[in-house]
Every structure is written in structure tokens, then in C-alpha cells.
Coordinates of C-alpha atoms in Angstrom, one line a residue:
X1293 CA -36.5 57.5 -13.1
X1294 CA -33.9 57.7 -9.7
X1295 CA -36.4 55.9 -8.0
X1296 CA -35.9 52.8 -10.8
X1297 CA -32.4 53.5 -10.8
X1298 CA -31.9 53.1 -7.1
X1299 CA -33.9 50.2 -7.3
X1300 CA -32.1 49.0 -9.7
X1301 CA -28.8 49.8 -7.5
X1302 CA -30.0 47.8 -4.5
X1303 CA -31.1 45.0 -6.5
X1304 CA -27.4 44.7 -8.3
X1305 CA -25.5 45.2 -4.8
X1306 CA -27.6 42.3 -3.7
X1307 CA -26.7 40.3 -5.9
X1308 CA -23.5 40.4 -5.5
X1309 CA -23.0 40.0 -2.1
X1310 CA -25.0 36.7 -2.2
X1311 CA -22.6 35.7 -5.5
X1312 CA -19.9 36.8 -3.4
X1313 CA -21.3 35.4 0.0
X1314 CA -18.9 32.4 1.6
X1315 CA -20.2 29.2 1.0
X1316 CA -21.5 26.5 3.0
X1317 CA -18.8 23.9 4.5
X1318 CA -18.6 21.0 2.8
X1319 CA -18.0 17.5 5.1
X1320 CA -18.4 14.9 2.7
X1321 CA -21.3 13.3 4.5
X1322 CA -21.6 9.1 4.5
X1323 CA -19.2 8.9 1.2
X1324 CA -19.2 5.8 -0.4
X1325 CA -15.7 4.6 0.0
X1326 CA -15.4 3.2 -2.8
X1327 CA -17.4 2.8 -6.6
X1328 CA -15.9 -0.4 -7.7
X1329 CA -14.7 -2.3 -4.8
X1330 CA -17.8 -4.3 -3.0
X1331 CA -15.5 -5.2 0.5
X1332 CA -12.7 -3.3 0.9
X1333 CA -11.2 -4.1 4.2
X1334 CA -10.8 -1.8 7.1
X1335 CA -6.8 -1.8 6.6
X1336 CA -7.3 -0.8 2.8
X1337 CA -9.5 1.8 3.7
X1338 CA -7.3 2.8 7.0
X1339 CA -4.3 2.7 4.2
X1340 CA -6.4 5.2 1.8
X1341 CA -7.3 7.8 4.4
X1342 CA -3.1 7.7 5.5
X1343 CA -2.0 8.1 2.2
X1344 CA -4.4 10.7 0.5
X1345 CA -3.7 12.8 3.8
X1346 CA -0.1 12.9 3.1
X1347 CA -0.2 12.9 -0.9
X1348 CA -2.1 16.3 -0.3
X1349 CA 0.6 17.6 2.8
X1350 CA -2.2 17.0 5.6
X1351 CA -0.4 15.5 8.7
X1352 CA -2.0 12.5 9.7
X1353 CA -3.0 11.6 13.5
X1354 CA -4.3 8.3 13.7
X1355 CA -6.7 8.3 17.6
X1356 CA -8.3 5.6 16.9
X1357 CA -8.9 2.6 14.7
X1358 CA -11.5 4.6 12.8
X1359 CA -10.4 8.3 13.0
X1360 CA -7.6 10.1 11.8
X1361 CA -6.7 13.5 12.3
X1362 CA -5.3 15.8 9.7
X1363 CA -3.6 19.3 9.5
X1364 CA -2.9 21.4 6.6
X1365 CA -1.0 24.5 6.8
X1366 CA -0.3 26.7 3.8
X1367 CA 1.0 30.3 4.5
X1368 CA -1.4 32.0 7.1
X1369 CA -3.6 30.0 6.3
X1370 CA -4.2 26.1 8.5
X1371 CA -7.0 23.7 9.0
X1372 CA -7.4 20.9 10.7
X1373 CA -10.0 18.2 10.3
X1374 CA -11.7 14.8 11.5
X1375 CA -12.0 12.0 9.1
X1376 CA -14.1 8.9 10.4
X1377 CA -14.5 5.7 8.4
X1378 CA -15.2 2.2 8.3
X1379 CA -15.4 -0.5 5.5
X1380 CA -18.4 1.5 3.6
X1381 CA -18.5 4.9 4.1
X1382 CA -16.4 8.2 5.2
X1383 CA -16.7 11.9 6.7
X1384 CA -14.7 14.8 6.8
X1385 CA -15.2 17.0 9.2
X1386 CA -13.8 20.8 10.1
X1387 CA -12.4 20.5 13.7
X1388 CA -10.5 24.4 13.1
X1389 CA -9.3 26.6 10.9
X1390 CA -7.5 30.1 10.7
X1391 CA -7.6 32.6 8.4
X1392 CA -10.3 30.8 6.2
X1393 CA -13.3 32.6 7.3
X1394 CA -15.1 29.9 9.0
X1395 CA -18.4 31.1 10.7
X1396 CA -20.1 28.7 13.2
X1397 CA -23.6 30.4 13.2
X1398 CA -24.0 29.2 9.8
X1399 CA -21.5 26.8 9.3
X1400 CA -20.1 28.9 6.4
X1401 CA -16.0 29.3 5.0
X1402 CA -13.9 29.9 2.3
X1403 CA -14.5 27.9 -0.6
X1404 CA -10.3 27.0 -0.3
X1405 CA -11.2 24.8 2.1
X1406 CA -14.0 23.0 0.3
X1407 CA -11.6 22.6 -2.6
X1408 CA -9.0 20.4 -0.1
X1409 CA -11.3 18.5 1.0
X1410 CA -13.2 17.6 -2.4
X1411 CA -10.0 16.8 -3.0
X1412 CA -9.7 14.3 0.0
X1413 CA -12.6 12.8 -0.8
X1414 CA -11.4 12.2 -4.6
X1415 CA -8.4 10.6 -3.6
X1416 CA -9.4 8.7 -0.6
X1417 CA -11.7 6.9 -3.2
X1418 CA -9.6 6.5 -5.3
X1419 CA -6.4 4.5 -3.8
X1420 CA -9.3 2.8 -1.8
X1421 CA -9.8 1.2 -5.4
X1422 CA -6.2 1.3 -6.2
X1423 CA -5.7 -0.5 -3.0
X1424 CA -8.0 -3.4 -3.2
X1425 CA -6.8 -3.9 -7.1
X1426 CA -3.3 -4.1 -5.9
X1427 CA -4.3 -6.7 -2.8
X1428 CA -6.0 -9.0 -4.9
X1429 CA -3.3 -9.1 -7.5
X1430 CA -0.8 -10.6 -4.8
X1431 CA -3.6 -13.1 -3.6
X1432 CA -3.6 -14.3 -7.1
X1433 CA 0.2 -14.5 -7.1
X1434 CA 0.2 -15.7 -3.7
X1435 CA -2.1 -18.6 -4.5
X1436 CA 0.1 -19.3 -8.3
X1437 CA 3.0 -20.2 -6.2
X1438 CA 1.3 -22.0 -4.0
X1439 CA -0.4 -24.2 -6.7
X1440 CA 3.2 -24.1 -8.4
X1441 CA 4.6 -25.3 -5.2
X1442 CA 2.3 -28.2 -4.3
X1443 CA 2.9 -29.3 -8.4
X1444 CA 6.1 -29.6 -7.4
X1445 CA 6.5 -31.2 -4.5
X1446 CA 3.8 -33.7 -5.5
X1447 CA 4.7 -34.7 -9.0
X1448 CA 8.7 -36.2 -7.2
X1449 CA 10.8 -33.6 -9.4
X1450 CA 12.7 -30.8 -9.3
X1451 CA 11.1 -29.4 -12.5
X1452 CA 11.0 -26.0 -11.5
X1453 CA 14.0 -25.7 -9.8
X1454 CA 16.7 -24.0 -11.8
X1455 CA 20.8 -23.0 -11.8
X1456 CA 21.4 -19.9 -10.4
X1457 CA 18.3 -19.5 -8.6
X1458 CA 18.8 -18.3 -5.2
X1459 CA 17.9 -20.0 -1.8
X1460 CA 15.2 -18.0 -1.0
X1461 CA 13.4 -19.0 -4.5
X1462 CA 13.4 -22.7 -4.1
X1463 CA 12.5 -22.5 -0.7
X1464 CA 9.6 -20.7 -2.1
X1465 CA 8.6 -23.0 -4.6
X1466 CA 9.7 -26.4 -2.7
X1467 CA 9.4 -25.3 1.6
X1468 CA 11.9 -25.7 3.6
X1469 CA 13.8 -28.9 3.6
X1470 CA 14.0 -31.8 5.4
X1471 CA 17.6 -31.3 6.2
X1472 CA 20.8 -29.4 5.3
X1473 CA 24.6 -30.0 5.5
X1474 CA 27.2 -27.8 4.6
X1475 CA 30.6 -28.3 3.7
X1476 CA 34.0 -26.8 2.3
X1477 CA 35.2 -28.0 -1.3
X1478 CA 38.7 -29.0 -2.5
X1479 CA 38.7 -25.3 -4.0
X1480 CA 38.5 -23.7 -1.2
X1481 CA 42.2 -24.7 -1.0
X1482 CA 43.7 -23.2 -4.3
X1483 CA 45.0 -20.6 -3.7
X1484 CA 44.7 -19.6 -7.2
X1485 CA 40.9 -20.1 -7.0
X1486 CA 38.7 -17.1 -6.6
X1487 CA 35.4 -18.2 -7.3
X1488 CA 32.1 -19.1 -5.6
X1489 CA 32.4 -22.9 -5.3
X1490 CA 34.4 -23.2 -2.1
X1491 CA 31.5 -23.9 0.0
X1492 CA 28.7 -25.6 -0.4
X1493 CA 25.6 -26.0 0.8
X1494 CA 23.1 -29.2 0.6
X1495 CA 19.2 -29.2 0.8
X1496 CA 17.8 -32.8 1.1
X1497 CA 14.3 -33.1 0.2
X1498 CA 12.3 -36.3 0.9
X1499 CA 11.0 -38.3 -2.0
X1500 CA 12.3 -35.2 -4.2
X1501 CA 16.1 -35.1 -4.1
X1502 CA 18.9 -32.5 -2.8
X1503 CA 20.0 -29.2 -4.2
X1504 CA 23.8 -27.7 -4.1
X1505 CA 23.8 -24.3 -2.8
X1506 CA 27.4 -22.4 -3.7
X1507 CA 28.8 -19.8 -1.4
X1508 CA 26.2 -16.8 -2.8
X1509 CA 23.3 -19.2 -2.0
X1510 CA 22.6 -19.8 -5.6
X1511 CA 22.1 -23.2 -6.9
X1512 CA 25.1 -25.0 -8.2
X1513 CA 23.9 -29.1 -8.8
X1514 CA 20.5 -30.5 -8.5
X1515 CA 20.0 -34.7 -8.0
X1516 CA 16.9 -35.6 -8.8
X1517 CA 16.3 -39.1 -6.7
X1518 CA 13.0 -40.1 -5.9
X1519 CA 14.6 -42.6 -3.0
X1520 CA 16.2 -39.4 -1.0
X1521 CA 15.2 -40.3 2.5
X1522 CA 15.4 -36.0 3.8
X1523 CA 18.4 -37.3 5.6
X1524 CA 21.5 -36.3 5.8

């Protein structure tokens, strides 16, 4: 019966020293970097690895064009690690660590450290998708106003143009112009007159018209003639 019992003892203790045992380091080997994004570019992914680092208080260390270096320190405990990446795949890599029971013989440590870098490899994915979503959202506004701004400047009007849009918006929709003139209105001597119309500002467009910019840059008249020479 004590001989079962001890048996019995030693079986239990072993147990739990291998449930208790540290676990292996996790690196995140070749990690897809993203699930839905076919060809992310190597800034989106670049922009990813940047951001996750800091989102999760790593500093960053950027020593190449595919390598960042991170540190994390929390209380006594600090780890430092080696992220490598391209346009398909990632790794995370323990450079150091203190206080997180790292042991090289058998690549062992704390599973702390495994949890920050699961959580790496989470987010890294993550605004590597968020990133590539956002990117092709401006291409598709990038190329709207660009189909809006051929319309308009091939269909001879100012259609789009509006009052109180600012310079910067027609320029936008229309390019720059063909020439500009400025000049100072009749208000600008009232003394009683405190508004914006005291200067002007003209935009000649060939074939289009001109546009009236007030003082604020914000257009005041628009002349629609198709015979405007860009001129002044």
C-alpha cells in the first residue's frame, strides 16, 4: 500500500511540474501577413508592424527596410524583439528579455511573453487589412475626382463649380488655371465696409470661363464663356 502510495506521489509531482513547466517561445514563424488582402505593399505592411508596435507600448527601431526592432518594458519585467517582413509573410523573434525566464538550451520562457507577441501577430494582421481597405478607398476617390475633373473641363462648363467653394476645391476639380489677376474693389474704400469683397481674385480658364475669388479665397462670381482665351 506505501509503495502505491509513493508511486502514486511521484506520478502526481510529475505531473505537475510538466503542467507547470515554462513553455516553448513562440516566434510567429512565416505569418501570413495578411487573410484578405492578396498584394499588400511593402509600405502597408512597413505601416502595420510601426503601428501594432506602438498600439501595444513596444518602441519601434526601424534598421532596415525590412526589420524593425521593438522593446517592451513593464515593471521588472523587458523584452526586446526582431520583426522581419516583406509583402507576404512575417517573424517575430526574441532578441532579450529580463526577468521572463528565458532559457536558451531549450528555447523555453514565460508564457507573458508569448501572450505579447500573439498579440503582435493579431494586430499586425490586422491594420495590414485595415491598411490596404483604407488605401484603396482613396484610389477610388482619387480616381472620382479625377473623372469629375476631366467631365468638367471637357464638357466647356463650370457645372461643378459652386459659391463659396474655396480655391483649393476648384483647383481640384478644374487644375490650375491658365492665368490669374488680382485686383482691389471700390469697397475696399468704404470705410464703413467691413466685409470680404475688397479684393478680388480672377481665375481665367481657356475655353471654360473665369472664376472671382474674394479676399478668403472663396468663390464670389463665376462667367461661364466658352470664348475665354486663358488670358488675362
Amino acid at each position: 500500500m506505501k509503495s502505491k502510495l509513493s508511486t502514486l506521489t511521484i506520478t502526481l509531482s510529475t505531473l505537475f511540474i510538466v503542467g507547470c513547466s515554462t513553455p516553448a517561445i513562440y516566434t510567429a514563424p512565416n505569418a501570413p501577413v495578411s487573410q484578405i488582402a492578396n498584394t499588400p505593399t511593402l509600405a502597408q505592411v512597413d505601416k502595420a508592424v510601426k503601428d501594432s508596435l506602438v498600439g501595444r507600448g513596444w518602441i519601434p527601431q526601424k534598421v532596415s527596410p525590412h526589420i524593425y526592432l521593438g522593446t517592451y518594458n513593464r515593471r521588472e519585467l523587458m523584452a526586446k524583439i526582431k520583426i522581419t517582413f516583406d509583402t507576404s509573410v512575417f517573424n517575430i523573434q526574441h532578441v532579450e528579455s529580463k526577468n521572463l525566464d528565458y532559457d536558451s538550451s531549450d528555447e523555453s520562457i514565460h508564457s507573458t511573453y508569448n501572450k505579447w507577441v500573439k498579440n503582435l501577430e493579431r494586430d499586425i494582421r490586422k491594420r495590414v487589412d485595415r491598411n490596404v481597405k483604407v488605401d484603396k478607398k482613396r484610389g477610388h476617390i482619387q480616381k472620382k475626382v479625377t473623372s469629375t475633373t476631366h467631365q468638367s473641363q471637357s464638357s466647356g462648363s463650370f457645372s461643378y463649380i459652386q459659391k463659396g467653394m474655396s480655391s483649393k476645391e476648384v483647383v481640384a476639380l478644374l487644375g490650375k488655371p491658365n492665368d490669374v489677376t488680382r485686383k482691389v474693389t471700390k469697397k475696399a474704400f468704404n470705410p464703413f465696409y467691413f466685409g470680404s469683397d475688397r479684393f478680388r481674385s480672377t481665375y481665367y480658364y481657356r475655353g471654360l470661363g473665369r472664376i472671382e475669388f474674394n479676399i478668403s479665397s472663396h468663390v464670389a462670381e463665376i462667367h461661364h464663356d466658352t470664348s475665354e482665351d486663358g488670358n488675362n
